[in-house]
């Protein structure tokens, strides 16, 4: 029940106790907006918050030269498609040791700085959410140059 002066969404969170009707924990995906993960965690303390993979890749390739973006994006693919957090960390270390990782340390730093939020997706049971690479396909079509 919502109390006076309480936001409408807070009443629903109290009623459900931070879980859905099926008892599953909530999962939120953020695009890097400052304060959004903290707001989600304040509203739903048991929620899993993850950084959007598309926005994370965009941030990682922001300072990569245009001629190397496809190669860097392909080299980052094993990181976000990894089946577990350990496998993703190993893929990140492999990328860091590669020629592209040495040339673009900012791409590695982007993933290491946001690792806690990025790895949130891997903690969820398999089949709970779509694989991140499926979400990237529509973006690829939108970003093609004429």
CSV table of C-alpha atoms in Angstrom, one decimal:
chain,number,residue,atom,x,y,z
A,1,UNK,CA,0.0,0.0,0.0
A,2,UNK,CA,1.3,3.4,-0.9
A,3,UNK,CA,1.6,5.9,1.9
A,4,UNK,CA,1.0,9.6,1.6
A,5,UNK,CA,3.9,11.5,0.0
A,6,UNK,CA,5.4,8.2,-1.3
A,7,UNK,CA,6.1,7.8,-5.0
A,8,UNK,CA,3.7,5.5,-6.8
A,9,UNK,CA,6.4,3.0,-7.8
A,10,UNK,CA,7.5,2.7,-4.2
A,11,UNK,CA,4.2,1.2,-3.1
A,12,UNK,CA,4.6,-1.6,-5.7
A,13,UNK,CA,8.1,-2.3,-4.5
A,14,UNK,CA,7.0,-2.5,-0.9
A,15,UNK,CA,4.1,-4.8,-1.8
A,16,UNK,CA,6.2,-7.2,-3.8
A,17,UNK,CA,9.2,-7.0,-1.5
A,18,UNK,CA,11.6,-6.4,-4.4
A,19,UNK,CA,10.6,-9.4,-6.3
A,20,UNK,CA,8.1,-10.1,-9.1
A,21,UNK,CA,4.9,-12.1,-8.7
A,22,UNK,CA,6.7,-15.2,-9.6
A,23,UNK,CA,9.4,-14.6,-6.9
A,24,UNK,CA,12.1,-13.8,-9.4
A,25,UNK,CA,14.5,-11.0,-8.5
A,26,UNK,CA,14.4,-7.8,-10.4
A,27,UNK,CA,17.1,-7.0,-12.9
A,28,UNK,CA,17.8,-3.5,-14.2
A,29,UNK,CA,19.9,-2.4,-17.2
A,30,UNK,CA,21.4,1.1,-17.2
A,31,UNK,CA,22.9,3.1,-20.0
A,32,UNK,CA,25.6,4.8,-18.0
A,33,UNK,CA,23.4,7.7,-16.8
A,34,UNK,CA,24.9,9.0,-13.6
A,35,UNK,CA,22.9,8.0,-10.5
A,36,UNK,CA,20.5,5.6,-12.2
A,37,UNK,CA,22.0,2.4,-10.8
A,38,UNK,CA,21.9,3.9,-7.3
A,39,UNK,CA,18.3,4.9,-7.7
A,40,UNK,CA,17.4,1.4,-8.8
A,41,UNK,CA,19.2,-0.1,-5.9
A,42,UNK,CA,17.6,2.3,-3.5
A,43,UNK,CA,14.1,1.5,-4.8
A,44,UNK,CA,14.7,-2.3,-5.1
A,45,UNK,CA,17.5,-3.3,-2.7
A,46,UNK,CA,17.6,-6.9,-4.0
A,47,UNK,CA,17.8,-5.9,-7.7
A,48,UNK,CA,20.6,-6.8,-10.0
A,49,UNK,CA,21.8,-3.8,-11.9
A,50,UNK,CA,23.8,-4.2,-15.1
A,51,UNK,CA,25.4,-1.7,-17.5
A,52,UNK,CA,23.9,-2.0,-21.0
A,53,UNK,CA,26.4,-4.0,-23.2
A,54,UNK,CA,25.7,-1.7,-26.2
A,55,UNK,CA,26.6,1.4,-24.2
A,56,UNK,CA,29.6,-0.3,-22.7
A,57,UNK,CA,31.0,-1.2,-26.1
A,58,UNK,CA,30.3,2.3,-27.4
A,59,UNK,CA,32.2,3.7,-24.4
A,60,UNK,CA,35.1,1.3,-25.0
A,61,UNK,CA,35.4,2.2,-28.7
A,62,UNK,CA,35.0,5.9,-28.2
A,63,UNK,CA,38.7,6.6,-28.4
A,64,UNK,CA,39.5,3.9,-30.9
A,65,UNK,CA,40.4,5.0,-34.4
A,66,UNK,CA,37.6,4.5,-37.0
A,67,UNK,CA,39.8,2.1,-39.0
A,68,UNK,CA,40.2,-0.2,-35.9
A,69,UNK,CA,36.7,-0.1,-34.5
A,70,UNK,CA,35.5,-3.3,-36.3
A,71,UNK,CA,38.6,-5.2,-35.1
A,72,UNK,CA,38.2,-4.0,-31.5
A,73,UNK,CA,34.5,-4.8,-31.4
A,74,UNK,CA,35.2,-8.3,-32.7
A,75,UNK,CA,38.0,-8.7,-30.1
A,76,UNK,CA,35.6,-7.6,-27.3
A,77,UNK,CA,32.9,-10.0,-28.4
A,78,UNK,CA,34.3,-13.0,-26.4
A,79,UNK,CA,34.0,-10.9,-23.3
A,80,UNK,CA,30.3,-10.1,-23.4
A,81,UNK,CA,29.4,-13.5,-24.9
A,82,UNK,CA,31.2,-15.5,-22.2
A,83,UNK,CA,29.1,-18.0,-20.4
A,84,UNK,CA,30.5,-17.1,-16.9
A,85,UNK,CA,32.2,-14.2,-15.1
A,86,UNK,CA,35.4,-16.2,-15.0
A,87,UNK,CA,35.4,-16.8,-18.7
A,88,UNK,CA,34.6,-13.2,-19.4
A,89,UNK,CA,37.5,-12.0,-17.1
A,90,UNK,CA,39.9,-14.4,-19.0
A,91,UNK,CA,38.7,-13.0,-22.3
A,92,UNK,CA,39.3,-9.5,-21.0
A,93,UNK,CA,42.8,-10.5,-20.0
A,94,UNK,CA,43.4,-12.0,-23.4
A,95,UNK,CA,42.2,-8.8,-25.1
A,96,UNK,CA,44.4,-6.7,-22.8
A,97,UNK,CA,47.5,-8.8,-23.8
A,98,UNK,CA,46.7,-8.6,-27.5
A,99,UNK,CA,48.0,-5.9,-29.9
A,100,UNK,CA,44.7,-4.1,-29.9
A,101,UNK,CA,44.5,-4.1,-26.1
A,102,UNK,CA,48.0,-2.7,-25.9
A,103,UNK,CA,47.2,0.0,-28.5
A,104,UNK,CA,43.9,1.0,-26.8
A,105,UNK,CA,44.2,0.6,-23.0
A,106,UNK,CA,41.2,2.9,-22.5
A,107,UNK,CA,39.0,0.1,-23.9
A,108,UNK,CA,40.3,-2.3,-21.3
A,109,UNK,CA,39.9,0.3,-18.6
A,110,UNK,CA,36.3,0.9,-19.6
A,111,UNK,CA,35.5,-2.8,-18.9
A,112,UNK,CA,37.6,-3.0,-15.7
A,113,UNK,CA,36.0,0.2,-14.3
A,114,UNK,CA,32.5,-1.1,-14.8
A,115,UNK,CA,33.1,-4.8,-14.2
A,116,UNK,CA,30.9,-5.0,-11.1
A,117,UNK,CA,27.9,-3.7,-13.1
A,118,UNK,CA,28.8,-5.6,-16.3
A,119,UNK,CA,29.1,-8.9,-14.5
A,120,UNK,CA,25.6,-8.6,-13.0
A,121,UNK,CA,24.1,-10.2,-16.1
A,122,UNK,CA,26.2,-13.3,-15.7
A,123,UNK,CA,25.0,-13.9,-12.1
A,124,UNK,CA,21.4,-14.5,-13.4
A,125,UNK,CA,20.4,-18.0,-14.3
A,126,UNK,CA,20.7,-19.1,-17.9
A,127,UNK,CA,17.7,-18.3,-20.0
A,128,UNK,CA,16.5,-15.5,-17.7
A,129,UNK,CA,17.4,-12.7,-20.2
A,130,UNK,CA,18.3,-12.7,-23.8
A,131,UNK,CA,21.9,-12.9,-24.7
A,132,UNK,CA,23.5,-9.5,-25.2
A,133,UNK,CA,24.7,-10.2,-28.7
A,134,UNK,CA,21.0,-10.6,-29.8
A,135,UNK,CA,20.4,-7.0,-28.7
A,136,UNK,CA,23.3,-5.8,-30.8
A,137,UNK,CA,21.9,-6.9,-34.1
A,138,UNK,CA,19.3,-4.1,-34.5
A,139,UNK,CA,21.9,-1.6,-33.5
A,140,UNK,CA,24.3,-2.7,-36.2
A,141,UNK,CA,21.7,-2.1,-38.8
A,142,UNK,CA,21.0,1.4,-37.5
A,143,UNK,CA,24.6,2.4,-37.4
A,144,UNK,CA,25.5,1.4,-41.0
A,145,UNK,CA,26.9,4.3,-43.0
A,146,UNK,CA,25.1,5.0,-46.4
